[in-house]
XYZ file of C-alpha atoms in Angstrom:
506
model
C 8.608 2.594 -64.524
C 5.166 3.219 -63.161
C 4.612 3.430 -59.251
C 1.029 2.400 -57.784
C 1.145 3.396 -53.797
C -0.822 1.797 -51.197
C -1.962 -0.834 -54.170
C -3.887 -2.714 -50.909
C -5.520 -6.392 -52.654
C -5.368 -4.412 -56.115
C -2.981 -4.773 -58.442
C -2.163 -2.615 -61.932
C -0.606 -4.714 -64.194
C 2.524 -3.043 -65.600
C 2.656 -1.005 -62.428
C 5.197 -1.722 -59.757
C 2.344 -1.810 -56.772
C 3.830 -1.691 -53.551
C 2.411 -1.561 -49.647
C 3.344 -2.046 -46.366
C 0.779 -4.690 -45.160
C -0.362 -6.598 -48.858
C 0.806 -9.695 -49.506
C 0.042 -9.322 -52.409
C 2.168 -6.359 -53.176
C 5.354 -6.639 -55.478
C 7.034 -4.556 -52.630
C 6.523 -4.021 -49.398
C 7.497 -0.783 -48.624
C 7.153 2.478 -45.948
C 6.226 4.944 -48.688
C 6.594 7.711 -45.379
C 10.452 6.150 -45.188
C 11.345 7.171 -48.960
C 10.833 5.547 -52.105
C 14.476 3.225 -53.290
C 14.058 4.403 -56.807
C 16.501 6.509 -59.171
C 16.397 10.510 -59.399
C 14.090 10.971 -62.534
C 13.468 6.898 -63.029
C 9.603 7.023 -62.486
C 7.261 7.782 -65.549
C 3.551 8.291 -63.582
C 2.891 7.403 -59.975
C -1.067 6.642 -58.350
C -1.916 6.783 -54.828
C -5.807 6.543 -54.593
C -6.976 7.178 -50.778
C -3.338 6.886 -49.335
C -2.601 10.585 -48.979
C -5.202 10.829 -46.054
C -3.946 8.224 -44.262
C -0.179 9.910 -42.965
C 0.235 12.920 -41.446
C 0.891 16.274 -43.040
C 4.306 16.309 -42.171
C 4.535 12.819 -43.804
C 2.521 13.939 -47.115
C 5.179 16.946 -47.959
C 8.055 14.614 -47.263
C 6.541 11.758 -49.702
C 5.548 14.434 -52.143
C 8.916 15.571 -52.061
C 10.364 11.851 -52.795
C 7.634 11.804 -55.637
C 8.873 14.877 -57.143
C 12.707 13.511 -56.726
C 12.028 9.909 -58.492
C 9.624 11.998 -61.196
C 11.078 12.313 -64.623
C 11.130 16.043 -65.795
C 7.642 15.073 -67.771
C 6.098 12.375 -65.352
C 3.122 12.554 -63.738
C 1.286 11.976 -60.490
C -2.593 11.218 -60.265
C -4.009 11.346 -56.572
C -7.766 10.629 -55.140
C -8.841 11.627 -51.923
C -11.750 12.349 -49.571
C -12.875 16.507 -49.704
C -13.194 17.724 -46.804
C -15.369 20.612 -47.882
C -17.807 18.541 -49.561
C -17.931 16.647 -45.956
C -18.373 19.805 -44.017
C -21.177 20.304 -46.920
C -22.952 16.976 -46.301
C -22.560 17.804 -42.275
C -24.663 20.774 -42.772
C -27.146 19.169 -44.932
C -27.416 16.367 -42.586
C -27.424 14.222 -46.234
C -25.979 10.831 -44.222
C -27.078 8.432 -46.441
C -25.554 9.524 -49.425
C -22.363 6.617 -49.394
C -24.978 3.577 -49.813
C -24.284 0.461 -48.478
C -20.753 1.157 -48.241
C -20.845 4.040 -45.136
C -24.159 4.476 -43.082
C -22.961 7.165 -40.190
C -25.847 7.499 -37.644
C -26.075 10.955 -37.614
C -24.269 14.125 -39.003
C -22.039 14.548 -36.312
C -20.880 10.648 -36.211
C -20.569 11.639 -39.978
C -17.919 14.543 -39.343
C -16.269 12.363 -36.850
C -15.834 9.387 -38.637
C -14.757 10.542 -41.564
C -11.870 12.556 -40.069
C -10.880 9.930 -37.921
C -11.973 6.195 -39.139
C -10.122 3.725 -40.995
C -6.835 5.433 -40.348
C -7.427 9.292 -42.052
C -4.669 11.319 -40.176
C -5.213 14.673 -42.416
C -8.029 15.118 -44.562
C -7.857 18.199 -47.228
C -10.136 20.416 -49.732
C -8.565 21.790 -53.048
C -6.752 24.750 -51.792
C -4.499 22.988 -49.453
C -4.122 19.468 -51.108
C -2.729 22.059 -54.355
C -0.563 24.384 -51.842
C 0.838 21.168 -50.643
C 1.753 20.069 -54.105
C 3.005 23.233 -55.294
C 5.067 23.625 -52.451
C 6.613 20.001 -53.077
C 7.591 20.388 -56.327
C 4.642 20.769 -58.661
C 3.901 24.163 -60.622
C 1.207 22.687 -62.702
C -1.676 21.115 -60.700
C -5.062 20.430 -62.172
C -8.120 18.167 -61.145
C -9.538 15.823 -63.194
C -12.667 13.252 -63.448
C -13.415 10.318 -62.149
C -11.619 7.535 -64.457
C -10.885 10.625 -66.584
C -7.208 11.506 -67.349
C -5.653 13.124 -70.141
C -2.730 10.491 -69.863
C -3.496 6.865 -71.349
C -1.838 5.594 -68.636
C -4.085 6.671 -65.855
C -7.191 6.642 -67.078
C -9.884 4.520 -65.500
C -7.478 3.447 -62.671
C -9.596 4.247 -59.430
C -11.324 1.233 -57.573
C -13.235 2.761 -55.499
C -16.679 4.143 -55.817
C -17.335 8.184 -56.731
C -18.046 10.350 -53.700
C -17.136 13.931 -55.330
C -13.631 12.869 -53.992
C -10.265 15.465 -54.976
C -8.317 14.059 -58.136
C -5.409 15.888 -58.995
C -2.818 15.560 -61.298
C 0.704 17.485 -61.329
C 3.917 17.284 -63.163
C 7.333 18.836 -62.310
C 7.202 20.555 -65.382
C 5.664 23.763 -66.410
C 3.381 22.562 -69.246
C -0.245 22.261 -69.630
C -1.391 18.899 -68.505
C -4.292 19.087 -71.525
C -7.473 20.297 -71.136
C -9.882 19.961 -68.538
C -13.318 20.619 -68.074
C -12.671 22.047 -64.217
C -8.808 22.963 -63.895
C -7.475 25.208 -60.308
C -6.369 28.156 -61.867
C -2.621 29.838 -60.744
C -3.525 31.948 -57.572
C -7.177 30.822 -57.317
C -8.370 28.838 -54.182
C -11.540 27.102 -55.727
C -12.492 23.956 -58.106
C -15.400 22.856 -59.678
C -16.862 19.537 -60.693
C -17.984 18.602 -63.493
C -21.567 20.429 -64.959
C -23.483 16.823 -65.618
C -22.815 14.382 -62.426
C -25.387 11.149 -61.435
C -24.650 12.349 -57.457
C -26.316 15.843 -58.249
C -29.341 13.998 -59.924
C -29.557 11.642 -57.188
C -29.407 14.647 -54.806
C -31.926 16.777 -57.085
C -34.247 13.989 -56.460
C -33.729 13.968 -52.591
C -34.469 17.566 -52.212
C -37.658 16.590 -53.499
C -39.007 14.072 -52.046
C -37.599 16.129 -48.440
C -40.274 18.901 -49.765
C -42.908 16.435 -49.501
C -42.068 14.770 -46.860
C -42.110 18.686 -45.707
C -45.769 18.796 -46.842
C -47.011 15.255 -45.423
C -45.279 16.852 -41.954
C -47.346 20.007 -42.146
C -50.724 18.474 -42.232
C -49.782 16.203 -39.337
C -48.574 19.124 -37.605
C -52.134 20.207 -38.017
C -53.758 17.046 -36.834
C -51.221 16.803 -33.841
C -52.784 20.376 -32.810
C -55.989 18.696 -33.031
C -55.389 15.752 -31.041
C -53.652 18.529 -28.411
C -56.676 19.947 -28.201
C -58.374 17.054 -27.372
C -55.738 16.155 -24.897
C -56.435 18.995 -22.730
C -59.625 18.342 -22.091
C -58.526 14.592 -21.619
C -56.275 16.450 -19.083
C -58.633 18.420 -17.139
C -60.679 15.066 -16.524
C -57.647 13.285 -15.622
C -57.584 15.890 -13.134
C -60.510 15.308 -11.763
C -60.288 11.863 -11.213
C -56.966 12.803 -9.900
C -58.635 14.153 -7.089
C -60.451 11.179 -6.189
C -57.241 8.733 -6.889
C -55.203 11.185 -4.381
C -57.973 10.586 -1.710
C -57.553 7.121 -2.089
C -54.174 7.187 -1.625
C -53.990 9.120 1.540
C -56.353 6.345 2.945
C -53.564 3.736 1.431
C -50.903 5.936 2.734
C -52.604 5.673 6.314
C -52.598 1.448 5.986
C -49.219 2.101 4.288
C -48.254 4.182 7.867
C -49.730 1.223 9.881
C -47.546 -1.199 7.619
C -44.230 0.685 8.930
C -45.859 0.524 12.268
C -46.107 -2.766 11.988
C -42.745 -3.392 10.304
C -41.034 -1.215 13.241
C -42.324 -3.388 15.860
C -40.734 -6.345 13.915
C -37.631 -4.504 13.569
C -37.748 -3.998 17.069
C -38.015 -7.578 17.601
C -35.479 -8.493 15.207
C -33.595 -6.182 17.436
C -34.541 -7.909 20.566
C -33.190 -11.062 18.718
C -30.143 -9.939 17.637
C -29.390 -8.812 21.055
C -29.917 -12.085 22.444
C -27.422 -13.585 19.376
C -24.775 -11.074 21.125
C -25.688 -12.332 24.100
C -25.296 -15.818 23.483
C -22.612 -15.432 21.401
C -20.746 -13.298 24.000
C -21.527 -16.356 26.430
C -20.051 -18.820 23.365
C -16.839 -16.033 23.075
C -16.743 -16.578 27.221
C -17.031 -20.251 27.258
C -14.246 -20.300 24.388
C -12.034 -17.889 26.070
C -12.308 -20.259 29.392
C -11.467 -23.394 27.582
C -8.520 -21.797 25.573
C -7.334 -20.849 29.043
C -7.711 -24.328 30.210
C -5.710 -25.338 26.750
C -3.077 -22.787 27.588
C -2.859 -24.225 30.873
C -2.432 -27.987 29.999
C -0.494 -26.675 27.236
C 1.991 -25.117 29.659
C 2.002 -27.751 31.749
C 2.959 -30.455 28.859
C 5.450 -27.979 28.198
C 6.810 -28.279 32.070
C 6.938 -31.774 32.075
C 8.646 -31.943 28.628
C 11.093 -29.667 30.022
C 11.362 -31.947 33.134
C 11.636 -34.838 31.006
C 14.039 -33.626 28.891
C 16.118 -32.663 32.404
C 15.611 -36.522 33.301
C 16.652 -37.386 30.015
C 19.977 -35.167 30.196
C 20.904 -36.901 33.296
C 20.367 -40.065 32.108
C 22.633 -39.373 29.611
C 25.159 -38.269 31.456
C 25.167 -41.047 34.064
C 25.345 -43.194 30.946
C 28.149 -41.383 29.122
C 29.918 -41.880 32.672
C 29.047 -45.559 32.763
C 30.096 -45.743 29.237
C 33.293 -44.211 30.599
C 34.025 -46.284 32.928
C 33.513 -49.504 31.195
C 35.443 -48.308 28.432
C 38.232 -47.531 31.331
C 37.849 -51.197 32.562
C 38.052 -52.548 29.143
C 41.018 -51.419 28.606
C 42.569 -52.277 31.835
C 41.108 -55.890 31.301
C 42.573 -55.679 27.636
C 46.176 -54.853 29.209
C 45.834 -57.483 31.730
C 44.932 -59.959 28.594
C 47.763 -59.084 27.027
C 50.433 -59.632 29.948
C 48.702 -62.917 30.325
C 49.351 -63.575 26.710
C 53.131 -62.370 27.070
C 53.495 -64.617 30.331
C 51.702 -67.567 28.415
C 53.548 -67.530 25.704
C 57.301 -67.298 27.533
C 55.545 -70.517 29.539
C 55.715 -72.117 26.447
C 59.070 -70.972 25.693
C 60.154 -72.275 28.481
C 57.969 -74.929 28.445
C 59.805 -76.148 25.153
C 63.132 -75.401 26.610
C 62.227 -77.602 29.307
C 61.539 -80.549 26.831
C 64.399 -79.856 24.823
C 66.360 -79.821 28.006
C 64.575 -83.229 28.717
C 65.235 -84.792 25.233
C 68.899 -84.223 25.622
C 69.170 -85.360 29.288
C 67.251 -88.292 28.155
C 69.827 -89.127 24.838
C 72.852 -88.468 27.573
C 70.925 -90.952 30.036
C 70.508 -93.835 27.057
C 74.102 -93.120 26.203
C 75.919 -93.807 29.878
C 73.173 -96.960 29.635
C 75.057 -97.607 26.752
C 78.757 -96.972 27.999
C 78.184 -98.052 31.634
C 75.999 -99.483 33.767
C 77.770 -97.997 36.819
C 75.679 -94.919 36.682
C 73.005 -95.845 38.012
C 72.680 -93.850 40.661
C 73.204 -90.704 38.189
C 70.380 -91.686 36.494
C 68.152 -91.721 39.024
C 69.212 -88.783 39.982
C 68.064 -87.378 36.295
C 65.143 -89.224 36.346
C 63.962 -86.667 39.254
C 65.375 -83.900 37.584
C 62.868 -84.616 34.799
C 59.915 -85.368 37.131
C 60.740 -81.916 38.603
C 60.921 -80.734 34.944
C 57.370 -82.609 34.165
C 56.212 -80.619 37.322
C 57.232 -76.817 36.385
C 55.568 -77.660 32.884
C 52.822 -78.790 34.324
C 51.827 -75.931 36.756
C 53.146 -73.893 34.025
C 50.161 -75.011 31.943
C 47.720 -74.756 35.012
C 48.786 -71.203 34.856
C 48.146 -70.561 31.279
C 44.658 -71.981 31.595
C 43.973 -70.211 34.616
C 44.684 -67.425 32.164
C 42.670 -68.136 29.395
C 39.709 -68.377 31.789
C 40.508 -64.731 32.697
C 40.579 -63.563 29.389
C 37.512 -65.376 28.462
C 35.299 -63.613 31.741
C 36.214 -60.565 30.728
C 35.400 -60.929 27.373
C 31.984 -62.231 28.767
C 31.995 -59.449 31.094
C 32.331 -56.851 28.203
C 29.844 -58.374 26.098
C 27.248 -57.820 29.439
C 28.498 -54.566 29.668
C 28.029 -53.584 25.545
C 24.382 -55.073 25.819
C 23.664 -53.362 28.719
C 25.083 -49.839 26.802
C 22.361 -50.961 23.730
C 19.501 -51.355 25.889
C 20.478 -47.516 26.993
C 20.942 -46.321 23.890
C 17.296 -47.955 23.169
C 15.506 -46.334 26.053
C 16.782 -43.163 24.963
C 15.939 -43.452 21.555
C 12.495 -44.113 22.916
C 12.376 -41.459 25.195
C 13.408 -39.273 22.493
C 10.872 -40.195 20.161
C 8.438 -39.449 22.820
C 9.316 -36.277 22.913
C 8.579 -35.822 19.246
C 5.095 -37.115 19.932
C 4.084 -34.689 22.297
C 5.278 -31.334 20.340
C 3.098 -33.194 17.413
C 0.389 -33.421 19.394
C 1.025 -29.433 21.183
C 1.770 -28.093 17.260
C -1.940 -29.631 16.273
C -3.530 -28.434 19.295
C -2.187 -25.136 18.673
C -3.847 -25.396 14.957
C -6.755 -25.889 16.496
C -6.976 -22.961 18.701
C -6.409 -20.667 15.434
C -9.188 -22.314 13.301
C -11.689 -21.747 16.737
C -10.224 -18.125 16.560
C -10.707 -17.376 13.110
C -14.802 -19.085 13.805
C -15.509 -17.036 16.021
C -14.344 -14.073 13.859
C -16.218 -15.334 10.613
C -19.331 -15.576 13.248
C -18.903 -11.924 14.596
C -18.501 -10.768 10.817
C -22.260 -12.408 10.018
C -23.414 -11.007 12.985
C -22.100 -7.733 12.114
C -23.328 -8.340 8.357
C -27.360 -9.183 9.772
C -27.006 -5.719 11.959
C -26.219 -3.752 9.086
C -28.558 -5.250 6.723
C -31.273 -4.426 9.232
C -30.185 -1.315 9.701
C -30.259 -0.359 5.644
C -33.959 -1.542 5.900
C -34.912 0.532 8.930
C -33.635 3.019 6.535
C -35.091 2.297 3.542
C -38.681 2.107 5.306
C -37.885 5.027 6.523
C -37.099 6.913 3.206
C -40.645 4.976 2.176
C -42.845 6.799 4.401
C -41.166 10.431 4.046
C -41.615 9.528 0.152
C -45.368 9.063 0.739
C -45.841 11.771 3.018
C -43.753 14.167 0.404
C -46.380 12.580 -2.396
C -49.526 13.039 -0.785
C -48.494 16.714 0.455
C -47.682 17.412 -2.924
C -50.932 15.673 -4.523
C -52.798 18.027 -1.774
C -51.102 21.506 -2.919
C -51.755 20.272 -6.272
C -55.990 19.865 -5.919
C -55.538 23.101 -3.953
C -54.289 24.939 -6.688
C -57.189 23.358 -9.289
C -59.810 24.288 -6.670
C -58.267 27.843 -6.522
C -58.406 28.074 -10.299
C -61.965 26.790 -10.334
C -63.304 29.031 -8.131
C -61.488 31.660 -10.030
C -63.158 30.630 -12.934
């Protein structure tokens, strides 16, 4: 089995490539996290510009998995940034020597970005990236070309572009790795590449056209001292007319100074007019702060008749609850009365039906002593006024039931008057009530009111205070304008002093 780490988008075929972001990879894998293979299960492993990109910490304990899943004769091939060579290219200030592919802007964006860009956490040279792999595992360490490996299997793996970048290639066994046209000997610290390399050609040729650029930047050195020359005397005309150019600028200094005068006398009336904004809006804050008074005033005295009304409407209340009382006390009298009525009307009837029952059987005893004698005549007429009498009881006894009903039928009349009378209460105070409710409307929005005047008359004291302090950074600022021009034209004066001193010294 054959191990590519940090494949990226390419992919060995054979080679189990694996990375922790690639979709691509045929497992996705921390490398930093261990490696889920066998002891002694892995034939070769390839990490080209991985090592670089985890910490040192994190190289010797993936080394050491390496080492672990590393058959006694396998090998490991890693490429990797030098960091001497970029110290060397620092130096040399050589930034343009990665192409298209890395343009720093300078030598020390150079340094900077190749320690730190594109994820590097530890960048090595020779002596340490072998130490490392030494220390993990690996007594036979030796560098090797570009696309050049004495194993088959590795040779002509690396997709990246040559930039005299490390390649090294160790085994956990003690035998020669073949032979090598730059090997890092046992105990040695240094490493070589190889004799015959395009990059040296290409920097041969570099160093050569530098040494005439060199050449071209002599002889315009020369002419720049030339035109120098000629400069100075350009300079000590320009002084000269200086002379003239400063006396002309006192004289625009002095209609400068009668500018400011001029400007101060409108600041003072910009003054003047700002005072009389205070004024009036002082008057405005007075005239508000009278009629919010007068607010607060009718606003109390709402509120005092509210109260009052609300004492009215208490009273009210209770003289109706009393009323209410009372006619409830009366009903109920009236209801008892109702019902003794109907008790006494209805034993009227009883006896009202006893009466004619009575009757009925006085009357069948009368028909039947017609029948059996007529000699009882005189006891008939005596029953005859019996039942008149009888017919007279019932009758009054009837008068007295309707005399009744009448009774009952005012005081139902008389409750009815009184419920109505109750409703049209209850009305008045529902009314009265909903009054109310009107009038703490109407004190809530006059209330709102008196805030959004307030916070006016703030927002109008903030402009006012905004115009003052403008005014006052341009008082300033025309102030700082004529020290500058007095500062220039005392220094333009020293300055033609010192040129007519060094004339007449001349």
């Amino acid at each position: 089995m054959k191990l590519h780490l940090g494949c990226g988008d390419v992919l060995l075929a054979g080679w189990v490539n694996i990375d922790i972001e690639s979709d691509l990879a045929d497992a996705k894998l921390d490398i930093t996290s261990g490696l889920p293979y066998e002891d002694g299960s892995v034939s070769h492993i390839f990490a080209e510009h991985v090592i670089e990109h985890v910490t040192l910490e994190q190289a010797r304990s993936l080394l050491a998995e390496c080492r672990r899943v590393l058959s006694p004769n396998g090998v490991i091939r890693i490429s990797t940034p030098d960091l001497r060579w970029l110290a060397h290219v620092y130096i040399s200030g050589l930034t343009h020597l990665w192409g298209d592919s890395w343009q720093p802007e300078s030598p020390c964006k150079l340094i900077n970005e190749g320690m730190r860009s594109w994820g590097h956490q530890f960048l090595y040279d020779a002596d340490e990236l072998v130490a490392l792999l030494r220390a993990s595992g690996f007594p036979t360490v030796k560098s090797q070309n570009w696309h050049v490996s004495d194993h088959s299997e590795l040779n002509g793996l690396e997709s990246r572009p040559y930039h005299n970048d490390l390649i090294f290639e160790a085994s956990p066994s003690d035998e020669d790795l073949g032979s090598k046209t730059s090997s890092v000997e046992e105990g040695g610290s240094g490493y070589s590449v190889p004799s015959i390399s395009p990059l040296l050609v290409e920097q041969a040729s570099v160093i050569e056209s530098m040494r005439l650029e060199l050449e071209e930047s002599r002889g315009e050195l020369g002419r720049l001292q030339r035109l120098l020359a000629g400069a100075d005397a350009e300079r000590q005309g320009i002084e000269e007319r200086n002379a003239g150019v400063v006396r002309d600028l006192s004289g625009s200094l002095e209609d400068r100074e009668r500018h400011i005068v001029g400007l101060e006398a409108g600041m003072e009336d910009r003054r003047r007019h700002i005072e009389g904004l205070e004024a009036a809006v002082r008057e405005l804050e007075e005239g508000r702060r009278i009629d919010l008074e007068a607010m607060r005033f009718q606003r109390e005295a709402s509120q005092a008749a509210l109260l009052q009304q609300s004492a009215e409407y208490s009273t009210l209340l209770a003289g109706l609850d009393s009323s209410l009382r009372a006619v409830t006390t009366a009903l109920s009298e009236r209801d008892a009365e109702v019902r003794n009525l109907n008790v006494a009307a209805k034993e009227a009837d009883k006896q009202v039906l006893s009466q004619q029952v009575t009757l009925a059987s006085k009357v069948q005893e009368l028909e039947h002593l017609l029948l059996e004698s007529g000699t009882q005549q005189s006891r008939i007429a005596s029953l005859e006024e019996e039942l008149k009498s009888a017919r007279a009881n019932a009758e009054e006894l009837q008068c007295a039931l309707d005399r009744s009903r009448e009774a009952v039928a005012e005081t139902k009349e008389s409750f009815d008057r009184e419920r109505a009378r109750c409703t049209s209460l209850e009305a008045r105070v529902q009314s009265a009530l909903l009054e109310n409710d009107k009038k703490d409307k109407l004190l809530a929005r006059l209330t709102m009111e008196l805030d959004e005047q307030k916070v006016a008359m703030q927002k109008k004291s903030e402009e006012i205070e905004s115009v003052s302090s403008a005014l006052s950074d341009a008082e300033l600022h025309l102030n700082e304008l004529g020290r500058s021009w007095v500062g220039r034209l005392i220094s333009r004066s020293a300055r033609n002093r010192l040129i007519n001193s060094r004339e007449r010294q001349r």
